[in-house]
Short mmCIF file of N, CA and C in Angstrom, two decimals:
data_model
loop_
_atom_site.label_atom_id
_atom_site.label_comp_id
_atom_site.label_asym_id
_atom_site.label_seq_id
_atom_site.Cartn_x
_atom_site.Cartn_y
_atom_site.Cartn_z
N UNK A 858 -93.88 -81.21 83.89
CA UNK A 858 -95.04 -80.65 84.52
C UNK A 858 -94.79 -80.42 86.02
N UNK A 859 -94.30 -81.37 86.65
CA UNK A 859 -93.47 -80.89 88.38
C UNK A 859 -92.61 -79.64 88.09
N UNK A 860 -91.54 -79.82 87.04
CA UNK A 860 -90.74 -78.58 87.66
C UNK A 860 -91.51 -77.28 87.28
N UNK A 861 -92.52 -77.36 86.30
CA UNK A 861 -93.18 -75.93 85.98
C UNK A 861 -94.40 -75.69 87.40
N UNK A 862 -94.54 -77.19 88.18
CA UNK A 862 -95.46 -76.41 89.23
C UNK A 862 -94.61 -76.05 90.81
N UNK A 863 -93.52 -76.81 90.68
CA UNK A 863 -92.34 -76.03 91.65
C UNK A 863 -92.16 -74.83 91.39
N UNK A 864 -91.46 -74.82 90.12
CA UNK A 864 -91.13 -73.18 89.60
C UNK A 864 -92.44 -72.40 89.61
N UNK A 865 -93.35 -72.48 89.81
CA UNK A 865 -95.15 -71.90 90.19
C UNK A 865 -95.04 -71.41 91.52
N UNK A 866 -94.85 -72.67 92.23
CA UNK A 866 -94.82 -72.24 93.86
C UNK A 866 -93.69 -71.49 94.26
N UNK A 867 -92.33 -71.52 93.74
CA UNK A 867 -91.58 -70.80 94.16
C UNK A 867 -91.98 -69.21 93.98
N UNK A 868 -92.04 -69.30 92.70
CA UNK A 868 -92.43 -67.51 92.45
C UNK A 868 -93.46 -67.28 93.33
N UNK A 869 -94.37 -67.64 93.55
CA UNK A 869 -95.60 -67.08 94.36
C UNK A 869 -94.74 -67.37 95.94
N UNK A 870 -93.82 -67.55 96.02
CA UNK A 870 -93.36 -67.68 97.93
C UNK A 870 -92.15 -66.69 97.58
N UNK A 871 -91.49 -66.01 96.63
CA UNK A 871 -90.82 -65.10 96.66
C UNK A 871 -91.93 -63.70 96.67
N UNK A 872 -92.79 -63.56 95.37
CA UNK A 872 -94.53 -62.31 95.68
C UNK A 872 -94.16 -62.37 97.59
N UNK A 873 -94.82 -62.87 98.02
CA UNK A 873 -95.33 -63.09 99.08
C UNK A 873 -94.58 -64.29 99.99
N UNK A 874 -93.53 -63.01 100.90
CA UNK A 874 -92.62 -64.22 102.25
C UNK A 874 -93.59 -64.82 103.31
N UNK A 875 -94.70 -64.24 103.20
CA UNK A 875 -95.38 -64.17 104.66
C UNK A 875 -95.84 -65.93 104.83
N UNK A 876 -96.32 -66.22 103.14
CA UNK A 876 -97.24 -67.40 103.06
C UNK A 876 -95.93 -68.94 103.20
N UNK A 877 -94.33 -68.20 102.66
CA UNK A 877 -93.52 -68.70 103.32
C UNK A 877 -93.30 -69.09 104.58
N UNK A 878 -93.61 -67.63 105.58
CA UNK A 878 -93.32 -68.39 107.28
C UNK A 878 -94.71 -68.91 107.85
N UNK A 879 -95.45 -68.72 107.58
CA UNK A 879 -96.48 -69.29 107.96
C UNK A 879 -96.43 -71.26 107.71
N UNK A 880 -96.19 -71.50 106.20
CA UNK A 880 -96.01 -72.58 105.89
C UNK A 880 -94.94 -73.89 107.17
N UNK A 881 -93.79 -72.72 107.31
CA UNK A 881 -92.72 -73.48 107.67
C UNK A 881 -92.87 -73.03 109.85
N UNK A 882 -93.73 -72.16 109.79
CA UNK A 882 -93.92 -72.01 111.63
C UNK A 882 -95.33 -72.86 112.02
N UNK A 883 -96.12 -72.97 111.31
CA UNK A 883 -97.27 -73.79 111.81
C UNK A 883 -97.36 -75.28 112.57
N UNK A 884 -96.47 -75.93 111.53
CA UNK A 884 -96.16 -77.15 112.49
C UNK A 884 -95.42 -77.13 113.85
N UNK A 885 -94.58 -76.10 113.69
CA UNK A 885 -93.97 -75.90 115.50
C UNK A 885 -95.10 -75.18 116.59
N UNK A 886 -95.52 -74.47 115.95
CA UNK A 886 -97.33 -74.06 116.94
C UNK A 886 -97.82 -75.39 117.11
N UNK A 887 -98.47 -76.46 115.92
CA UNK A 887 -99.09 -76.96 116.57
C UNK A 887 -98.34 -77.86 117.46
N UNK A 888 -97.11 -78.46 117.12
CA UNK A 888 -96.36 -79.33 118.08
C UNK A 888 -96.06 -78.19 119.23
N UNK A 889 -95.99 -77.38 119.85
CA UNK A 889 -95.86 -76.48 121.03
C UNK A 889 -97.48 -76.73 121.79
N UNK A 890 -98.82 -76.46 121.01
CA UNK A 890 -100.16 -76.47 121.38
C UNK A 890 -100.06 -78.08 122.10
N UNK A 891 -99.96 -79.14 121.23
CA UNK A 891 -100.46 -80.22 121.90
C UNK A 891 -99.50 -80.80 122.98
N UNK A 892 -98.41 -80.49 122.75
CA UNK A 892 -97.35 -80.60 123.85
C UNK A 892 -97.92 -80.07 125.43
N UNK A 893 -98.62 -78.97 125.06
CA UNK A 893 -99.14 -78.54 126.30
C UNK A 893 -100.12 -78.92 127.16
N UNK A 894 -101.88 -79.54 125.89
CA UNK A 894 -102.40 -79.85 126.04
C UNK A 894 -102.90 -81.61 126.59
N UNK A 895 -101.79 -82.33 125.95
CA UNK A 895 -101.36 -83.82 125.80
C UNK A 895 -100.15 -84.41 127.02
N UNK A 896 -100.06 -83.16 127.24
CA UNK A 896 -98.69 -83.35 128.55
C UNK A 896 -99.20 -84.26 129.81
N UNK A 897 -100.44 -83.65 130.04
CA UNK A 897 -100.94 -84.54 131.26
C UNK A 897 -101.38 -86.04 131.21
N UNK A 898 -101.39 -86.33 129.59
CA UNK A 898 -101.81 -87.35 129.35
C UNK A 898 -100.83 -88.19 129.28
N UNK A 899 -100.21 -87.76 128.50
CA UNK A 899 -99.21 -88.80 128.21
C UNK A 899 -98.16 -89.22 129.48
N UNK A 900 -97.60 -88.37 130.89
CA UNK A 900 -97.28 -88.45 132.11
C UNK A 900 -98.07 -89.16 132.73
N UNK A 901 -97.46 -89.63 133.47
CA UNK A 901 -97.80 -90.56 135.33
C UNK A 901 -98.61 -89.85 135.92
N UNK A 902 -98.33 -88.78 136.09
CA UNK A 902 -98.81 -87.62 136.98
C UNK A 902 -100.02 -86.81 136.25
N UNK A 903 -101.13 -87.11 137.50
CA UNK A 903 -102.65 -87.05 137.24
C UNK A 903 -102.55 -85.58 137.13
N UNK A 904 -103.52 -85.43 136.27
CA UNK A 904 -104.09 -83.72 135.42
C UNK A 904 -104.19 -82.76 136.49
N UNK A 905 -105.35 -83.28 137.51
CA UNK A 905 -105.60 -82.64 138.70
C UNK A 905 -105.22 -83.27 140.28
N UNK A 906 -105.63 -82.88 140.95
CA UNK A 906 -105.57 -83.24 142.38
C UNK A 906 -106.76 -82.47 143.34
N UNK A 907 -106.99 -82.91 143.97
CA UNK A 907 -108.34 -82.73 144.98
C UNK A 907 -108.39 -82.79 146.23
N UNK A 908 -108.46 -82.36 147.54
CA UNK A 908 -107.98 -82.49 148.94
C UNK A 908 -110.08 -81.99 149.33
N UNK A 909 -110.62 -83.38 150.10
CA UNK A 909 -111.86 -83.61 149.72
C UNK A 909 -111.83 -83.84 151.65
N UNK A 910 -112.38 -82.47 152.15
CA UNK A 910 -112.58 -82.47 153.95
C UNK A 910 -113.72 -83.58 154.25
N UNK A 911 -113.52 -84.19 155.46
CA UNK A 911 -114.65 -85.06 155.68
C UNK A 911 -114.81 -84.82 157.21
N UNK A 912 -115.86 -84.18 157.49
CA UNK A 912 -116.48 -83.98 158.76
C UNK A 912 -117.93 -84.64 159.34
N UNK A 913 -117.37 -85.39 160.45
CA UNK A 913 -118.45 -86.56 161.16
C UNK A 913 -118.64 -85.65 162.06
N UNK A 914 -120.03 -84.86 162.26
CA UNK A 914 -120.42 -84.47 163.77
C UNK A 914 -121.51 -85.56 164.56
N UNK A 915 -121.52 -86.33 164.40
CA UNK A 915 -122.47 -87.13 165.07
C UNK A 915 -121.03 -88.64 165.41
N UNK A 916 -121.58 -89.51 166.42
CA UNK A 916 -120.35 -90.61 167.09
C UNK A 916 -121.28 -91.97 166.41
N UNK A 917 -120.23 -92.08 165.12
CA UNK A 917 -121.27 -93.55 164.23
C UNK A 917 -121.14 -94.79 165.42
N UNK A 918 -120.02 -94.75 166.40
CA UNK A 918 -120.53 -96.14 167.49
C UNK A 918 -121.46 -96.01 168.11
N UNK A 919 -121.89 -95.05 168.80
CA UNK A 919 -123.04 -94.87 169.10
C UNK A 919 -124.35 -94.97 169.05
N UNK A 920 -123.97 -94.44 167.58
CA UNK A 920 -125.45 -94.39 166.84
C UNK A 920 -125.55 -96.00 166.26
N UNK A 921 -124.68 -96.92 166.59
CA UNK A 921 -124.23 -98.02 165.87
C UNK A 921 -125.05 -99.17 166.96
N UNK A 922 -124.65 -98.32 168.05
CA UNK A 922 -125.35 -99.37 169.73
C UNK A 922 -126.34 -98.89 169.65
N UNK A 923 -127.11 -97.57 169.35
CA UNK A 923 -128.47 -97.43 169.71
C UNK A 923 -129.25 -97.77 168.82
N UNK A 924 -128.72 -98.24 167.29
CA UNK A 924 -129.14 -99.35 166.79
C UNK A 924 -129.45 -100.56 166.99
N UNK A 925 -128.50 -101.20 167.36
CA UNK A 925 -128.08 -102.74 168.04
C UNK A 925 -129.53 -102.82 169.22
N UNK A 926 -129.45 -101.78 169.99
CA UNK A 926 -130.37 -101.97 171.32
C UNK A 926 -131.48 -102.06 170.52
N UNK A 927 -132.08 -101.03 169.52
CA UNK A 927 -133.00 -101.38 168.81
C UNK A 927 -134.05 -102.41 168.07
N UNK A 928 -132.63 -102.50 167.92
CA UNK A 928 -132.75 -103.82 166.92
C UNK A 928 -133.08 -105.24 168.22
N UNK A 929 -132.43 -105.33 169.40
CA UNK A 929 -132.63 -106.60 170.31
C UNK A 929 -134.29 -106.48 170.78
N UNK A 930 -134.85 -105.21 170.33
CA UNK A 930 -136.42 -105.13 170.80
C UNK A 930 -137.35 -105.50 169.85
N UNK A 931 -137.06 -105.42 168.40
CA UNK A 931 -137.41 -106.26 167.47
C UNK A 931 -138.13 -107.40 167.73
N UNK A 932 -139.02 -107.62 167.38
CA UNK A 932 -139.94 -108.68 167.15
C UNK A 932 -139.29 -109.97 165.67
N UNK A 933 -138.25 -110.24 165.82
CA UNK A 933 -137.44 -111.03 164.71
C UNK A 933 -136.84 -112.11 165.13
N UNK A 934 -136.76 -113.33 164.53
CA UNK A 934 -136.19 -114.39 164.89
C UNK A 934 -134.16 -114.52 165.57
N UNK A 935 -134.08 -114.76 166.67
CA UNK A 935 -132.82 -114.41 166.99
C UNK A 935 -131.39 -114.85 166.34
N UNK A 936 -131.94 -115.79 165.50
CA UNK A 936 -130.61 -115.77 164.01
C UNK A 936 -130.38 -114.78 163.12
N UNK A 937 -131.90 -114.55 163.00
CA UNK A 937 -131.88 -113.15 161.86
C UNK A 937 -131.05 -111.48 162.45
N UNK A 938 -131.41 -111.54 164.05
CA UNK A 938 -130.59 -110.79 164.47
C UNK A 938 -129.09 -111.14 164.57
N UNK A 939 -129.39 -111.99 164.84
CA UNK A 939 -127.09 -112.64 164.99
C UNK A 939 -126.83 -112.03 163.37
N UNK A 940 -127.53 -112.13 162.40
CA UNK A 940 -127.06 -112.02 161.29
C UNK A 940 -126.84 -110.41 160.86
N UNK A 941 -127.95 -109.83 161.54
CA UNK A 941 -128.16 -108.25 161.57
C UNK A 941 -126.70 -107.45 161.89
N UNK A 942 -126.48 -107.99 163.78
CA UNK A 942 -125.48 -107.42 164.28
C UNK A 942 -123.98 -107.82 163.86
N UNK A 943 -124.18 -108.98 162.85
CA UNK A 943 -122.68 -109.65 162.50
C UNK A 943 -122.39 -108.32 161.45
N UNK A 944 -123.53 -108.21 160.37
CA UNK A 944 -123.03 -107.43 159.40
C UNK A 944 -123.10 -105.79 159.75
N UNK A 945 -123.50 -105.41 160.84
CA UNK A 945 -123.63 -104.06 161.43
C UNK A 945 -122.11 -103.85 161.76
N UNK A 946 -121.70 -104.87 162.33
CA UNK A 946 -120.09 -104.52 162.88
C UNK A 946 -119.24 -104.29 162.08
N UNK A 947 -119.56 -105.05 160.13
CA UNK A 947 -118.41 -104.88 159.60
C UNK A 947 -119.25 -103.66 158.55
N UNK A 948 -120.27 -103.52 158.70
CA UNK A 948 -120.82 -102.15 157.78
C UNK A 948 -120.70 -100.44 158.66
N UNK A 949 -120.46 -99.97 158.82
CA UNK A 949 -120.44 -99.15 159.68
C UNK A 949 -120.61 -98.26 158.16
N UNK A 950 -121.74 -97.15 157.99
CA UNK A 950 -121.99 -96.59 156.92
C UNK A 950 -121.22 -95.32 156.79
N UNK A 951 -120.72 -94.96 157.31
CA UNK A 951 -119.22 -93.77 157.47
C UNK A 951 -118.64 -93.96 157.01
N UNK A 952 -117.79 -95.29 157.53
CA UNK A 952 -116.60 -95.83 157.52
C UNK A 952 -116.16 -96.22 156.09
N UNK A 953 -117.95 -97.12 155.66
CA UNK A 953 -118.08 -98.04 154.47
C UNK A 953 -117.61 -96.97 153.34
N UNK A 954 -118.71 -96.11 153.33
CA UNK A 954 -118.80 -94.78 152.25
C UNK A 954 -117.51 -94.42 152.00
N UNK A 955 -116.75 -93.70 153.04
CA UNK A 955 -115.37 -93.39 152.80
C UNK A 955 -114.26 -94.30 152.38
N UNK A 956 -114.15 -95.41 153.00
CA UNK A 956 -113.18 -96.72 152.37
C UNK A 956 -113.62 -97.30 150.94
N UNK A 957 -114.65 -97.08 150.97
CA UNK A 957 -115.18 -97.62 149.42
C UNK A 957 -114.55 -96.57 148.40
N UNK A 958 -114.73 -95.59 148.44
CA UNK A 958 -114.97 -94.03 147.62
C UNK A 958 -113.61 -93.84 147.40
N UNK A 959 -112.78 -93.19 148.87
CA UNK A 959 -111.45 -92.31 148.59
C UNK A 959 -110.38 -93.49 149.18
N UNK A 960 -110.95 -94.89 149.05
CA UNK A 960 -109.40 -94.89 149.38
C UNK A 960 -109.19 -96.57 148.20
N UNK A 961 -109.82 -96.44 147.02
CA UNK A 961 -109.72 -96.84 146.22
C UNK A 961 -108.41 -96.30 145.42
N UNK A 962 -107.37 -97.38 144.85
CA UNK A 962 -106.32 -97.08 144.11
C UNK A 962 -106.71 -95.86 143.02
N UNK A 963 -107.58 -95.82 142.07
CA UNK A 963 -107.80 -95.15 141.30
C UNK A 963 -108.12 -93.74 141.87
N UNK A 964 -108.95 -93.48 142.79
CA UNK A 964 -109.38 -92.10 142.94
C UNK A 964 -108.15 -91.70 144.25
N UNK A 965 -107.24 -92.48 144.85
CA UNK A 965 -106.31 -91.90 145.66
C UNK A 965 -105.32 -91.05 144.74
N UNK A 966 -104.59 -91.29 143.72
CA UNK A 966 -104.08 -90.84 143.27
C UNK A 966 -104.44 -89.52 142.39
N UNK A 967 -105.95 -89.01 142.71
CA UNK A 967 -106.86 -87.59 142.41
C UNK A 967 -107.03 -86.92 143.40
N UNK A 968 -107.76 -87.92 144.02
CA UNK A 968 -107.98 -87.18 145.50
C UNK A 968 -107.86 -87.80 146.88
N UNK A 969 -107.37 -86.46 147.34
CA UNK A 969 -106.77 -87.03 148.77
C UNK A 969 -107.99 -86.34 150.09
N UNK A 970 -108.37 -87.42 151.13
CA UNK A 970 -109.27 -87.00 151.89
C UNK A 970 -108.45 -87.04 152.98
N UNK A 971 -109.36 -85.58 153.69
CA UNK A 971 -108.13 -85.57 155.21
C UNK A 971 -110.16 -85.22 156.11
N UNK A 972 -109.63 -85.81 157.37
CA UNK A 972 -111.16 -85.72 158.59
C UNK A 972 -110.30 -84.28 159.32
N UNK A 973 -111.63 -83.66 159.07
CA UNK A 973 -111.78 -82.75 159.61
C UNK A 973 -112.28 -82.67 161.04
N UNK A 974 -112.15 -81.77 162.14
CA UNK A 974 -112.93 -82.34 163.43
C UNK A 974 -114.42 -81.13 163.07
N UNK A 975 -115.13 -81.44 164.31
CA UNK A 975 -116.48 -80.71 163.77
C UNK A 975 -116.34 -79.04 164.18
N UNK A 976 -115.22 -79.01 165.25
CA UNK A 976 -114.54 -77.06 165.28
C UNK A 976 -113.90 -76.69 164.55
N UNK A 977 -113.02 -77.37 163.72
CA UNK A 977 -112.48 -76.87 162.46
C UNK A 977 -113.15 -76.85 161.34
N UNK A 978 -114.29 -76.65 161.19
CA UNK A 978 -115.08 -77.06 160.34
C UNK A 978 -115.31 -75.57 159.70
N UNK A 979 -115.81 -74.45 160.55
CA UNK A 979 -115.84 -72.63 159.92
C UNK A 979 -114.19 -72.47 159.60
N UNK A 980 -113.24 -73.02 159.92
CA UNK A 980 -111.88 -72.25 159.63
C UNK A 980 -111.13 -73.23 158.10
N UNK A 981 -111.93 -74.30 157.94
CA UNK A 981 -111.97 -74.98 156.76
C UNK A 981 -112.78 -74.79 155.44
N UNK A 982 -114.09 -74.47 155.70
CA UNK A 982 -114.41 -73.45 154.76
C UNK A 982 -113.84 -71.89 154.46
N UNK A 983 -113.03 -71.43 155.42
CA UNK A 983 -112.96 -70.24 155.03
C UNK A 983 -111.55 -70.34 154.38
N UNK A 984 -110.28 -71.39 154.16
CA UNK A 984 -109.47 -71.81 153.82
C UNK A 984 -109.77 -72.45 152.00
N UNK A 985 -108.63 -71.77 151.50
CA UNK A 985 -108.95 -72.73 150.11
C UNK A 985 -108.42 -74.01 150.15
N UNK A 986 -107.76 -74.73 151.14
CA UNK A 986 -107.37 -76.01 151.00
C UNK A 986 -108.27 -76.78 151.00
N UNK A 987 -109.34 -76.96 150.61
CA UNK A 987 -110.03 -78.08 150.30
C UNK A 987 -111.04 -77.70 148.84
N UNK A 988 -111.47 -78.66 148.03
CA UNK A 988 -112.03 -78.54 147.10
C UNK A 988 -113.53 -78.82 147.56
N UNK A 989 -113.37 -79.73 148.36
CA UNK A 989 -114.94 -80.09 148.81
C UNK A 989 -114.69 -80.01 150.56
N UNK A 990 -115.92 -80.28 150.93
CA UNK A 990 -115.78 -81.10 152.29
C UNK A 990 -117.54 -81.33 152.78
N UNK A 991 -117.28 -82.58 152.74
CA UNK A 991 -118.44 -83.65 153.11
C UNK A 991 -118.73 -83.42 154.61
N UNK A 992 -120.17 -83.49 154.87
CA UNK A 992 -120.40 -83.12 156.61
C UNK A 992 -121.57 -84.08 156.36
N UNK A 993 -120.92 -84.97 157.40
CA UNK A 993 -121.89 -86.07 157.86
C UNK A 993 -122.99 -85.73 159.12
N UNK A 994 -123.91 -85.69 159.13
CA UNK A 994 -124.71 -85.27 160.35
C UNK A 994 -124.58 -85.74 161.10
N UNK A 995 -125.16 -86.02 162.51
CA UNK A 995 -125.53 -86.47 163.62
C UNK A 995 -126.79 -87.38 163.40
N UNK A 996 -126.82 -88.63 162.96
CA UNK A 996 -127.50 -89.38 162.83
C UNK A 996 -127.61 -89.99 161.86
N UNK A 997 -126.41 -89.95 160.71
CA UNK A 997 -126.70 -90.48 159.56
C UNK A 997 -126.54 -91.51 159.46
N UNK A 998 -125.65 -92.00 160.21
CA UNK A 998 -125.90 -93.66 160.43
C UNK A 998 -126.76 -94.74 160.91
N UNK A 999 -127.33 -93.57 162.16
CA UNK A 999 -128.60 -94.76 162.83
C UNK A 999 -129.28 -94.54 161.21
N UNK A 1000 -129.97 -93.57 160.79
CA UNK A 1000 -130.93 -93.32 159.58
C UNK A 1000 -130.74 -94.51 158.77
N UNK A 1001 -129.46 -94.59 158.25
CA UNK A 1001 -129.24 -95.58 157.21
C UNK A 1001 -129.37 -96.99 157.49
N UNK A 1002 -128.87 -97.43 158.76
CA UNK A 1002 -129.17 -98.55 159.19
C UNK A 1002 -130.69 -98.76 159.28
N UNK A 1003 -131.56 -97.80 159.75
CA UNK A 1003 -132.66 -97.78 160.31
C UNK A 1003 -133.26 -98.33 158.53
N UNK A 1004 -132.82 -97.79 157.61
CA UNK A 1004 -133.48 -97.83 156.42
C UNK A 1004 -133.43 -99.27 155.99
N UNK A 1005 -131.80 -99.62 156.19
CA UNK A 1005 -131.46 -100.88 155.50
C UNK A 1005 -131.85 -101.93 156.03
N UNK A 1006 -131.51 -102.16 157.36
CA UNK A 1006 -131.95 -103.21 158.02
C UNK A 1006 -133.55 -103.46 158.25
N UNK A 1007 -134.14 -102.27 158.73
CA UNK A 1007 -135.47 -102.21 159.24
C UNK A 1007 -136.55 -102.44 157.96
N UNK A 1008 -136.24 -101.80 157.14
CA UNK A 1008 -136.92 -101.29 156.02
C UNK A 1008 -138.24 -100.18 156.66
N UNK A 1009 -137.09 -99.07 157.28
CA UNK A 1009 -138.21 -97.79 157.46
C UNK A 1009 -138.35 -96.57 156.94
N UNK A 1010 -138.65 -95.98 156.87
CA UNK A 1010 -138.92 -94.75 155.82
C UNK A 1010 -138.51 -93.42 156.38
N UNK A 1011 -137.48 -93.66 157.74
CA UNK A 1011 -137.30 -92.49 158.19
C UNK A 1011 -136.71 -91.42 157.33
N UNK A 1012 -136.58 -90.39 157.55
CA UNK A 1012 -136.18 -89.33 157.35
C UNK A 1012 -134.53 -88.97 157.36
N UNK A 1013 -133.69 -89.46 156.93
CA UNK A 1013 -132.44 -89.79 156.96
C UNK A 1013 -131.53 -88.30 156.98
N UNK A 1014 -130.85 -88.00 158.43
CA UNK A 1014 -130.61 -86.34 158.00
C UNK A 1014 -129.57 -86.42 156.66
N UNK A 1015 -129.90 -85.49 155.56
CA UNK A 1015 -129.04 -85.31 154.44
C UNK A 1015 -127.57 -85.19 154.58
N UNK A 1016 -126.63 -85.85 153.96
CA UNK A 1016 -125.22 -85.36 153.66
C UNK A 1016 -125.15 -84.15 153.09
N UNK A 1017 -124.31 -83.14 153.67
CA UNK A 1017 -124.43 -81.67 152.94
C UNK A 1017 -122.80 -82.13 152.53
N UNK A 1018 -122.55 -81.48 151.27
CA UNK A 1018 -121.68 -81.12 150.51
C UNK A 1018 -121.14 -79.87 149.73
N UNK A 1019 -119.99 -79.50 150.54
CA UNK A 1019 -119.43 -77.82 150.73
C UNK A 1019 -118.72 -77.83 149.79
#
């Protein structure tokens, strides 16, 4: 009963060569397809890459002291401030955001962030070297502090994202 359904399949692949190459080329398509598709996976070397501009137009020390001064006019017990300005010095919300974010092992090896100054900023959008670029306002730090520490409801100028 095998050799009469060999001798079956043979005759029907002599009728018809086509259903022959098809049979015997398909597996090299699909091993060519996933080779292509699976390549990035199975390599070291990440799928994509990302070059992510970061532009500060506002001076976060600044806005960091005209916090601080703020904050010494406070009506608050003067430990609670020692405690304020201890963690103000090592939070700096710029600084934090970006060291947290892009310079984590995992997302360095995707994306790479370069600071932009705030005049290169029209000749960087008009450039495709960057995928993004983050623009920090002029005040986004007092804002955030103002939010965190104070608990106030200001108006925090928005991060725009290009």
């Amino acid at each position: 009963m095998f050799f009469a359904l060999l001798k079956k399949q043979f005759i029907q692949f002599i009728r018809r060569p086509q259903e022959l190459i098809i049979l015997l080329l398909m597996p090299f398509v699909l091993i060519v397809i996933l080779g292509f598709s699976l390549g990035s996976i199975m390599s070291d070397k990440p799928g994509f890459e990302a070059t992510v501009g970061v532009v500060v137009k506002g001076d976060e020390e600044e806005e960091i002291e005209r916090f601080k001064k703020e904050l010494a006019l406070q009506s608050l017990p003067e430990e609670a401030k020692k405690q304020v300005f201890t963690t103000v010095d090592h939070m700096k919300p710029i600084e934090f955001l970006l060291q947290n974010t892009f310079q984590q092992k995992e997302v360095t090896q995707f994306i790479k962030m370069k600071q932009i100054s705030d005049t290169g900023l029209e000749k960087a959008k008009r450039s495709n070297e960057y995928s993004a670029i983050m623009v920090f306002p002029e005040g986004f730090s007092y804002g955030v502090l103002q939010n965190q520490f104070l608990k106030r409801n200001i108006e925090n100028p928005p991060l725009t994202i290009i």
